[in-house]
Each structure stands twice: as C-alpha cells, then as structure tokens.
C-alpha cells in the first residue's frame, strides 16, 4: 500500500508508527501539491493527510478508521490489548492524543517554531523550488493551519495554561517512561500511537520543542526515539489486565482536561441534530467554553470528537459482566465513571470520508 503523508504531520506520525510496528508493507509518498490535487482531493473529497491507497485502488482516510480496519485484516500482533482495562486505557489515550494534545502541539508549533514549520510546509508542497520560493509557498499553505489556533482554543488567554499543562504532562510521562518502555509495558499499543502523533511530529521534531523535551523529559524523548521505526519482534504487552500506576496520572489529566469538553460536545451535537434536516455535519458547530488549569477559553465544538468518544464508550458499555467491576474501579481511579452511564441520544458515523448524523 501507499501512504501519502509527511514527516511534519501529526497524524502521519501516528499512522507510520502503527504500520512500522505491524510490519506492514507500504511506501510513503510525500504529500506534495501534486499529490493533494491528483490523488487526495479526487479520492477523499477534501485536503487531508495521511491517506492510504491500496493495491486494488481503494482509498482509506482517518487514522482511527485505518487502524481499526487494518487490525481486522491483520490481527497479529494486536495493538488493542485483550483485557478491557488496558484496552480502554489505550483508547482513552488515542482520543486524548488525537483530539486534545492538538492544543500544545499547535501552540508550540505556531508560537515557538513558526519559521521551521513554514520552511517544512514549503519544502513538502513544492520540492522543486529553491528555499526562498518554498518559504513563500509555505507561508501561503500554513495560513489555514496557523489560523486554526483560535478555533482550537489556543489564544492569549490560554497559552500560559497550555504550557503549564504540557510541562506537567511531560513530568508525568517522564516518570512513566523512566520505568516502562511503552504505555502498557513491553510493547506499543494504540495509546502509544495516539500519543506519538503530537509528541513526535510537533513536540519532538520541531526544533525548539524538541530541545525542550530533551531537556525537561529525556525519557519521553527516549520513548519517541524507541517508537520511531519500532517493529514487532515477538514482544507482547504485559499479561495482566492492569495499567501501570505511573500511567494513572496521565489518564487522570486526560479526563480532567478533556472529559468536560467531550461531554459538552455530545450535548451540542444532540442540540444541533434537532435544528437540521441534513445528515451532513459541518466540521465545527459553534463554540463552547473550556477550562485548563486556571484559565478559561473558547473553542469550536468538533462533532468528530464524539465519534472518537463513541468507540471508548461502546467498549466500556460492552464489557462482560464478570469484568465490569474491575473496569468500574479503573474508571473511578481516573475520574471517568460518567463514561459508563453516558447515553448518546444522537450518534454520528463516518461515510465517504465525512462525518454524518447517524439517524
Ligand atoms: N482524524 C484525522 C485527522 C487528520 C488530520 O487532521 N490531518 C492533518 C495533518 S496532520 C490535516 O491534514 N489537516 C487538514 C485539515 O484538517 O483540514 C485522522 O486521524 O486521520
């Protein structure tokens, strides 16, 4: 298969690490302007990476969907642990890595590594041009990415809290990766791939961020380096269905920061569904408030986050009766018991690379 992606891209990092770990054969092709115009736009319908093109000519988009579908095709070695506590922990970290760590990732890239990012964007889009011309191209195509900061909740009022939260996360991860190779022990799982997107492509690879990570959290930088190109050679996750105690603070932080936003997203999607006869969902439906440390900010409501949350909640609510008490104990430990009783009055699903209301 072919992966159209880029070294500079968050979600390409996530997918590449997954494909490498599974030992799946693929070729990565840089998503230049030509690739966007001739491959991505006609087959996906919008401009996004990473994208997979299969040998039979079919296309796949969205790392969560791609990983789920490749797991069904190539189940060994599984990246979702068999034990429900570990599986749920892994899925929560995928959701947090994909949808929440975008705040520090985008803040640090565009407020501390802007020149580097512009040059990278230009070199990716127009590999044949000289550096000055690439910079001009980079400036132009970076606009929608850098311009997305306010919608994500990155603003003057929140950047200090974003940095404090990220520093605290690095301290927590540092303790974990000082004793464990991966999120759940000896082998990567979905949670590693989810965290790797932001922590590699933006927060390790962008130079100012990389220097910060190496200085403040060398064991986290070590994990990033271990994850790069890690290939399965028989290692397996720990057998017991338990989460390392050093991972609990990270999961608590994920829930403390992200869960209120997720729950409000579910309410807003249900509200929105009442106001429309269409099934298509815009990428964002209005704004809501969020809290991070001492700060409050505004950000757009992204129905996509509900789609990710549905996977987590469906998993929690389908746990077998004899495993329910250990799952409830775990959810209690990380401040997530609400997920066990959450009901979606309106569900969302993906169709033809778009999110739609499922009613
Ligand atoms: N949920 C998607 C997110 C993909 C994504 O946001 N990719 C970024 C690059 S890392 C992009 O192309 N963004 C363009 C856009 O969102 O309009 C996935 O998992 O693949």
Coordinates of N, CA and C and ligand atoms in Angstrom, one line a residue, residues 6 8-15 36 46-51 61-66 94 98-99 102 109 121 144-145 201-202 283 304 307-308 350, ligand 1:
X6 N 3.5 13.0 5.5 CA 4.6 13.9 5.7 C 5.2 13.8 7.0
X8 N 6.3 16.1 8.8 CA 5.9 17.2 9.6 C 4.5 17.0 10.2
X9 N 3.8 16.0 9.7 CA 2.3 15.9 10.0 C 2.1 14.9 11.2
X10 N 1.3 15.5 12.1 CA 0.9 14.8 13.4 C 0.3 13.4 13.1
X11 N -0.7 13.4 12.3 CA -1.4 12.1 12.1 C -0.6 11.1 11.2
X12 N 0.3 11.7 10.3 CA 1.1 10.8 9.6 C 2.1 10.0 10.6
X13 N 2.5 10.8 11.6 CA 3.4 10.2 12.6 C 2.7 9.0 13.3
X14 N 1.5 9.2 13.6 CA 0.7 8.2 14.3 C 0.6 6.9 13.4
X15 N 0.2 7.1 12.2 CA -0.1 6.0 11.3 C 1.2 5.3 10.9
X36 N -1.8 16.2 -3.5 CA -3.0 16.7 -3.0 C -4.0 16.9 -4.1
X46 N -11.5 16.1 0.2 CA -11.0 17.3 0.9 C -9.5 17.1 1.2
X47 N -8.9 18.1 1.6 CA -7.4 18.1 1.7 C -7.0 17.7 3.1
X48 N -6.5 16.5 3.2 CA -6.1 16.0 4.5 C -5.0 14.9 4.3
X49 N -4.2 14.7 5.2 CA -3.2 13.6 5.3 C -3.2 13.0 6.7
X50 N -2.9 11.8 6.9 CA -2.4 10.8 5.9 C -3.6 10.1 5.2
X51 N -3.3 9.6 4.0 CA -4.2 8.9 3.2 C -3.5 7.6 2.7
X61 N -8.9 6.8 4.7 CA -8.6 8.0 5.3 C -9.1 8.0 6.8
X62 N -8.4 8.6 7.6 CA -8.6 8.8 9.0 C -7.9 7.6 9.8
X63 N -6.9 8.1 10.6 CA -6.0 7.1 11.2 C -6.8 6.1 12.1
X64 N -7.8 6.6 12.8 CA -8.5 5.7 13.7 C -9.2 4.7 12.9
X65 N -9.8 5.1 11.8 CA -10.6 4.1 11.0 C -9.6 3.2 10.2
X66 N -8.5 3.7 9.8 CA -7.5 2.9 9.1 C -6.9 1.8 10.0
X94 N -5.6 7.3 22.9 CA -5.7 7.6 21.5 C -6.6 8.9 21.3
X98 N -5.1 12.3 19.9 CA -5.7 12.8 18.7 C -6.3 14.2 18.8
X99 N -7.2 14.3 19.9 CA -8.1 15.4 19.9 C -7.8 16.5 20.9
X102 N -3.6 18.3 20.6 CA -3.5 19.3 19.5 C -3.3 20.7 20.0
X109 N 4.0 24.7 17.9 CA 4.5 24.8 16.5 C 4.4 26.2 16.0
X121 N 6.7 23.2 5.4 CA 5.5 23.2 4.6 C 5.8 23.5 3.1
X144 N -4.2 28.3 6.8 CA -5.3 27.7 7.5 C -4.9 26.9 8.7
X145 N -3.6 26.4 8.7 CA -3.2 25.6 9.9 C -3.0 26.6 11.1
X201 N 5.7 14.4 15.8 CA 5.8 15.3 14.7 C 5.9 16.7 15.1
X202 N 5.2 17.1 16.1 CA 5.3 18.5 16.5 C 6.3 18.7 17.7
X283 N -17.6 20.6 10.1 CA -16.5 20.2 11.0 C -16.7 20.8 12.4
X304 N -16.5 15.5 15.5 CA -15.6 14.4 15.2 C -15.2 13.8 16.6
X307 N -17.4 11.1 17.7 CA -17.2 9.8 17.0 C -16.1 9.0 17.7
X308 N -15.0 9.7 18.1 CA -13.9 9.0 18.8 C -14.4 8.5 20.2
X350 N -19.1 7.8 10.2 CA -18.4 8.3 9.0 C -18.9 7.6 7.8
Ligands
LIG1 N1 -8.8 12.4 12.4 C1 -7.9 12.5 11.3 C2 -7.1 13.8 11.3 C3 -6.2 14.1 10.2 C4 -5.6 15.5 10.2 O1 -6.1 16.4 10.9 N2 -4.5 15.6 9.4 C5 -3.9 16.9 9.3 C6 -2.4 16.8 9.1 S1 -1.6 16.0 10.4 C7 -4.5 17.6 8.1 O2 -4.3 17.2 7.0 N3 -5.4 18.6 8.4 C8 -6.1 19.3 7.4 C9 -7.4 19.7 7.9 O3 -7.8 19.2 8.9 O4 -8.1 20.4 7.2 C10 -7.0 11.3 11.2 O5 -6.9 10.6 12.2 O6 -6.5 11.0 10.1

